Each structure stands twice: as structure tokens, then as C-alpha cells.
Amino acid sequence: MGYLGGLVTPLLQRMARFPAPTFAAAHGACLGVGLGLLIATDVVYVAESAKIGSPFAALGATLDSGGHALFVDRLGAHKTLDLIYTGRLMSGTEAVASGLFSRVLPDDEVLQTTTDAAATAANGATAAFLASKQLVSRIRDERLALWESIEVENTAQAALCDTDDYREGFAAFQEKRKPEFHGR
């Protein structure tokens, strides 16, 4: 059995950079590459009974696919190493309460809720969503300070002012109706 990191990393990078909102429903065990797929996704809804963690110590292996970075960023070093050293798996409820993912849902609702949220986003202001996705990635990856973040937001907002969706959104707001976005 060989290590798949060389194949998995480009896939995770492509997913994280995908130029549209991405959603994932997590049900069951989310470990290794499965966890990496969740990390590379914008919005993650997890079932209450999902299991998230790093059981790899029992295999003589280590957490991969971005798991260390996610856990340290959101849980801190102590909780990260506790999960790694003990192999304990968090429930979906605990993972969301710890800030790992977006929302916890009953097991029988997670897939439909995720599908509905993705459909809502697909019919929304996609140019604005892409701008927000890029902003969040840049703020996270470059660790931008507040004032730097405000500047890049201002630049993005100025560019969006020239889009049809921006004009439609403001017209719909003023006319008290639902906007009809077309991704332009």
C-alpha cells in the first residue's frame, strides 16, 4: 500500500479553488482524505452521528489532507494533539460546536438540507459569492489585518458595482421583490 498524497493534494487544491460555492454533506466517518474533502469545501453540514478525527496513530500513520492545519487553526494545539494521540473521534455535534464545520443536522436531514443550500446558492448572486470566496481565502491564507481586509473588500465591491446582478439586487430591494440573478 502506497501513500496517495501526491494524487490527493492536487484534487484538494482544485476543489478549494473551484470558482463557485461548494457544499458538502458529511455522514459517517470523516477521516483522512474524507476529512480533506470537507476542508476543501466552502460549506460543510454534518450529521449528528458523523465521526471526525484522526485514528491513524493505531496504524503508525499521521493525519493528512490538511487535517493538522484545520485542527490547529480551529481547535488549538492542545486539542489537536489530544485527538491525534488518543485517536478519539468527535461527533458531528461536537465538531460543529468546536468550530470545525458549518452546521450540524439530524442524520436524516443532512443530505436534503445540503442539497437545498447548494441550489439556493446556485440561483443567487454568483459573482458576489465568488468574490466573497476569494476574499475569505485571501484573508485566511495571507492572514490579512482588519484594515487590509477592508481594502480588498472595497476593491471587490467596486468591481461588483458594474455587474448586472448588483444592479438587479438593488432594484429588487428597492421594489421589495425577490431578485432574479443571472451570474453577470
mmCIF file of C-alpha atoms in Angstrom:
data_model
loop_
_atom_site.group_PDB
_atom_site.id
_atom_site.type_symbol
_atom_site.label_atom_id
_atom_site.label_comp_id
_atom_site.label_asym_id
_atom_site.label_seq_id
_atom_site.Cartn_x
_atom_site.Cartn_y
_atom_site.Cartn_z
ATOM 1 C CA MET A 1 0.000 0.000 0.000
ATOM 2 C CA GLY A 2 1.494 3.347 -1.029
ATOM 3 C CA TYR A 3 0.836 6.851 0.125
ATOM 4 C CA LEU A 4 -1.678 8.739 -2.053
ATOM 5 C CA GLY A 5 -0.743 12.287 -1.015
ATOM 6 C CA GLY A 6 0.770 13.108 -4.401
ATOM 7 C CA LEU A 7 -2.579 12.327 -6.051
ATOM 8 C CA VAL A 8 -4.838 13.765 -3.381
ATOM 9 C CA THR A 9 -3.198 17.161 -2.895
ATOM 10 C CA PRO A 10 -3.898 18.447 -6.441
ATOM 11 C CA LEU A 11 -7.520 17.276 -6.162
ATOM 12 C CA LEU A 12 -7.996 19.106 -2.856
ATOM 13 C CA GLN A 13 -6.368 22.242 -4.282
ATOM 14 C CA ARG A 14 -8.652 22.182 -7.310
ATOM 15 C CA MET A 15 -11.686 21.764 -5.095
ATOM 16 C CA ALA A 16 -10.671 24.608 -2.788
ATOM 17 C CA ARG A 17 -10.068 26.888 -5.782
ATOM 18 C CA PHE A 18 -13.232 25.921 -7.645
ATOM 19 C CA PRO A 19 -14.780 29.225 -8.836
ATOM 20 C CA ALA A 20 -18.226 28.649 -7.354
ATOM 21 C CA PRO A 21 -19.655 27.928 -3.912
ATOM 22 C CA THR A 22 -19.122 24.322 -2.829
ATOM 23 C CA PHE A 23 -21.175 22.378 -0.292
ATOM 24 C CA ALA A 24 -20.646 19.027 1.404
ATOM 25 C CA ALA A 25 -22.833 16.752 3.480
ATOM 26 C CA ALA A 26 -20.872 14.636 5.943
ATOM 27 C CA HIS A 27 -22.415 11.465 7.266
ATOM 28 C CA GLY A 28 -20.480 8.648 8.908
ATOM 29 C CA ALA A 29 -16.708 8.591 9.311
ATOM 30 C CA CYS A 30 -14.838 11.672 8.022
ATOM 31 C CA LEU A 31 -11.186 10.726 8.277
ATOM 32 C CA GLY A 32 -8.070 11.173 6.156
ATOM 33 C CA VAL A 33 -8.950 12.082 2.582
ATOM 34 C CA GLY A 34 -12.652 12.296 3.513
ATOM 35 C CA LEU A 35 -11.740 14.946 6.062
ATOM 36 C CA GLY A 36 -9.550 16.659 3.465
ATOM 37 C CA LEU A 37 -12.505 16.845 1.086
ATOM 38 C CA LEU A 38 -14.527 18.581 3.787
ATOM 39 C CA ILE A 39 -11.679 21.010 4.477
ATOM 40 C CA ALA A 40 -11.534 21.914 0.767
ATOM 41 C CA THR A 41 -15.276 22.638 0.694
ATOM 42 C CA ASP A 42 -16.785 26.052 1.444
ATOM 43 C CA VAL A 43 -19.826 24.992 3.476
ATOM 44 C CA VAL A 44 -19.988 21.714 5.388
ATOM 45 C CA TYR A 45 -23.124 20.360 7.045
ATOM 46 C CA VAL A 46 -22.545 17.303 9.214
ATOM 47 C CA ALA A 47 -24.861 14.666 10.599
ATOM 48 C CA GLU A 48 -25.103 14.480 14.369
ATOM 49 C CA SER A 49 -23.639 10.981 14.294
ATOM 50 C CA ALA A 50 -20.710 11.809 11.988
ATOM 51 C CA LYS A 51 -17.280 10.862 13.321
ATOM 52 C CA ILE A 52 -14.409 13.284 12.758
ATOM 53 C CA GLY A 53 -10.840 12.872 13.924
ATOM 54 C CA SER A 54 -7.553 11.087 13.458
ATOM 55 C CA PRO A 55 -7.464 7.375 14.303
ATOM 56 C CA PHE A 56 -4.194 6.983 12.417
ATOM 57 C CA ALA A 57 -1.932 6.575 15.466
ATOM 58 C CA ALA A 58 -3.191 2.986 15.698
ATOM 59 C CA LEU A 59 -1.868 2.473 12.151
ATOM 60 C CA GLY A 60 1.508 4.089 12.771
ATOM 61 C CA ALA A 61 0.456 6.882 10.435
ATOM 62 C CA THR A 62 -0.437 10.529 10.799
ATOM 63 C CA LEU A 63 -3.373 12.726 9.936
ATOM 64 C CA ASP A 64 -3.104 14.091 6.391
ATOM 65 C CA SER A 65 -5.030 16.041 3.727
ATOM 66 C CA GLY A 66 -4.922 19.296 5.677
ATOM 67 C CA GLY A 67 -6.240 17.889 8.935
ATOM 68 C CA HIS A 68 -3.401 19.254 11.063
ATOM 69 C CA ALA A 69 -3.884 22.793 9.730
ATOM 70 C CA LEU A 70 -7.662 22.688 10.202
ATOM 71 C CA PHE A 71 -7.482 21.305 13.712
ATOM 72 C CA VAL A 72 -4.719 23.639 14.902
ATOM 73 C CA ASP A 73 -6.440 26.678 13.366
ATOM 74 C CA ARG A 74 -9.844 25.930 14.869
ATOM 75 C CA LEU A 75 -9.108 23.818 17.954
ATOM 76 C CA GLY A 76 -5.650 24.933 19.033
ATOM 77 C CA ALA A 77 -2.561 22.810 19.508
ATOM 78 C CA HIS A 78 -3.613 21.095 22.745
ATOM 79 C CA LYS A 79 -6.957 19.772 21.493
ATOM 80 C CA THR A 80 -5.395 18.822 18.160
ATOM 81 C CA LEU A 81 -2.709 16.714 19.790
ATOM 82 C CA ASP A 82 -5.246 15.206 22.204
ATOM 83 C CA LEU A 83 -7.323 13.974 19.243
ATOM 84 C CA ILE A 84 -4.214 12.703 17.432
ATOM 85 C CA TYR A 85 -2.585 10.989 20.403
ATOM 86 C CA THR A 86 -5.773 9.344 21.704
ATOM 87 C CA GLY A 87 -7.431 8.582 18.363
ATOM 88 C CA ARG A 88 -10.732 9.830 19.811
ATOM 89 C CA LEU A 89 -13.329 10.728 17.209
ATOM 90 C CA MET A 90 -15.601 13.759 17.610
ATOM 91 C CA SER A 91 -19.299 13.534 16.861
ATOM 92 C CA GLY A 92 -20.773 15.869 14.268
ATOM 93 C CA THR A 93 -22.346 17.837 17.108
ATOM 94 C CA GLU A 94 -19.003 18.285 18.871
ATOM 95 C CA ALA A 95 -17.185 19.148 15.615
ATOM 96 C CA VAL A 96 -19.622 21.971 14.822
ATOM 97 C CA ALA A 97 -19.614 23.217 18.426
ATOM 98 C CA SER A 98 -15.788 23.333 18.198
ATOM 99 C CA GLY A 99 -15.942 25.474 15.056
ATOM 100 C CA LEU A 100 -14.744 22.850 12.581
ATOM 101 C CA PHE A 101 -17.740 22.956 10.262
ATOM 102 C CA SER A 102 -20.823 24.985 9.370
ATOM 103 C CA ARG A 103 -23.864 23.285 10.813
ATOM 104 C CA VAL A 104 -24.923 20.046 12.489
ATOM 105 C CA LEU A 105 -28.181 18.435 11.436
ATOM 106 C CA PRO A 106 -30.167 15.317 12.254
ATOM 107 C CA ASP A 107 -28.809 12.380 10.278
ATOM 108 C CA ASP A 108 -31.910 12.087 8.112
ATOM 109 C CA GLU A 109 -31.884 15.811 7.167
ATOM 110 C CA VAL A 110 -28.238 16.483 6.334
ATOM 111 C CA LEU A 111 -28.289 15.487 2.661
ATOM 112 C CA GLN A 112 -31.516 17.316 1.763
ATOM 113 C CA THR A 113 -30.526 20.459 3.658
ATOM 114 C CA THR A 114 -27.140 20.497 1.908
ATOM 115 C CA THR A 115 -28.751 19.987 -1.494
ATOM 116 C CA ASP A 116 -31.241 22.789 -0.822
ATOM 117 C CA ALA A 117 -28.488 25.194 0.316
ATOM 118 C CA ALA A 118 -26.412 24.439 -2.782
ATOM 119 C CA ALA A 119 -29.441 25.060 -5.028
ATOM 120 C CA THR A 120 -30.126 28.370 -3.289
ATOM 121 C CA ALA A 121 -26.517 29.462 -3.828
ATOM 122 C CA ALA A 122 -26.574 28.327 -7.474
ATOM 123 C CA ASN A 123 -29.546 30.632 -8.069
ATOM 124 C CA GLY A 124 -28.040 33.513 -6.121
ATOM 125 C CA ALA A 125 -25.590 36.307 -6.834
ATOM 126 C CA THR A 126 -22.825 34.017 -8.035
ATOM 127 C CA ALA A 127 -20.381 36.805 -8.952
ATOM 128 C CA ALA A 128 -20.692 38.175 -5.416
ATOM 129 C CA PHE A 129 -20.283 34.671 -3.966
ATOM 130 C CA LEU A 130 -17.109 34.145 -5.977
ATOM 131 C CA ALA A 131 -15.771 37.498 -4.747
ATOM 132 C CA SER A 132 -16.549 36.507 -1.144
ATOM 133 C CA LYS A 133 -14.923 33.100 -1.621
ATOM 134 C CA GLN A 134 -11.777 34.786 -2.931
ATOM 135 C CA LEU A 135 -11.826 37.334 -0.094
ATOM 136 C CA VAL A 136 -12.190 34.684 2.599
ATOM 137 C CA SER A 137 -9.398 32.607 1.061
ATOM 138 C CA ARG A 138 -7.097 35.600 0.867
ATOM 139 C CA ILE A 139 -7.880 36.748 4.423
ATOM 140 C CA ARG A 140 -7.262 33.209 5.704
ATOM 141 C CA ASP A 141 -4.198 32.380 3.614
ATOM 142 C CA GLU A 142 -2.465 35.747 3.884
ATOM 143 C CA ARG A 143 -3.657 36.461 7.443
ATOM 144 C CA LEU A 144 -4.738 39.953 6.406
ATOM 145 C CA ALA A 145 -5.199 42.526 9.130
ATOM 146 C CA LEU A 146 -8.580 44.245 9.515
ATOM 147 C CA TRP A 147 -7.666 47.333 7.511
ATOM 148 C CA GLU A 148 -6.105 45.267 4.717
ATOM 149 C CA SER A 149 -9.269 43.166 4.631
ATOM 150 C CA ILE A 150 -11.419 46.261 4.354
ATOM 151 C CA GLU A 151 -9.325 47.483 1.426
ATOM 152 C CA VAL A 152 -9.663 44.225 -0.517
ATOM 153 C CA GLU A 153 -13.402 44.195 0.269
ATOM 154 C CA ASN A 154 -13.723 47.738 -1.071
ATOM 155 C CA THR A 155 -11.933 46.742 -4.271
ATOM 156 C CA ALA A 156 -14.218 43.726 -4.727
ATOM 157 C CA GLN A 157 -17.333 45.778 -4.012
ATOM 158 C CA ALA A 158 -16.301 48.414 -6.556
ATOM 159 C CA ALA A 159 -15.863 45.718 -9.210
ATOM 160 C CA LEU A 160 -19.274 44.211 -8.405
ATOM 161 C CA CYS A 161 -20.978 47.604 -8.827
ATOM 162 C CA ASP A 162 -20.540 47.165 -12.570
ATOM 163 C CA THR A 163 -22.391 43.820 -12.741
ATOM 164 C CA ASP A 164 -25.957 43.163 -13.840
ATOM 165 C CA ASP A 165 -26.557 41.143 -10.677
ATOM 166 C CA TYR A 166 -25.572 44.085 -8.481
ATOM 167 C CA ARG A 167 -27.987 46.381 -10.298
ATOM 168 C CA GLU A 168 -30.718 43.727 -10.170
ATOM 169 C CA GLY A 169 -30.156 43.150 -6.450
ATOM 170 C CA PHE A 170 -30.514 46.828 -5.614
ATOM 171 C CA ALA A 171 -33.532 47.272 -7.903
ATOM 172 C CA ALA A 172 -35.253 44.264 -6.316
ATOM 173 C CA PHE A 173 -34.515 45.597 -2.840
ATOM 174 C CA GLN A 174 -35.997 48.988 -3.688
ATOM 175 C CA GLU A 175 -39.015 47.397 -5.365
ATOM 176 C CA LYS A 176 -39.461 44.951 -2.455
ATOM 177 C CA ARG A 177 -39.299 41.864 -4.671
ATOM 178 C CA LYS A 178 -37.099 38.812 -4.946
ATOM 179 C CA PRO A 179 -34.073 39.406 -7.227
ATOM 180 C CA GLU A 180 -33.521 37.363 -10.366
ATOM 181 C CA PHE A 181 -29.792 36.840 -10.680
ATOM 182 C CA HIS A 182 -28.100 35.576 -13.834
ATOM 183 C CA GLY A 183 -24.435 35.437 -12.845
ATOM 184 C CA ARG A 184 -23.467 38.539 -14.779
#
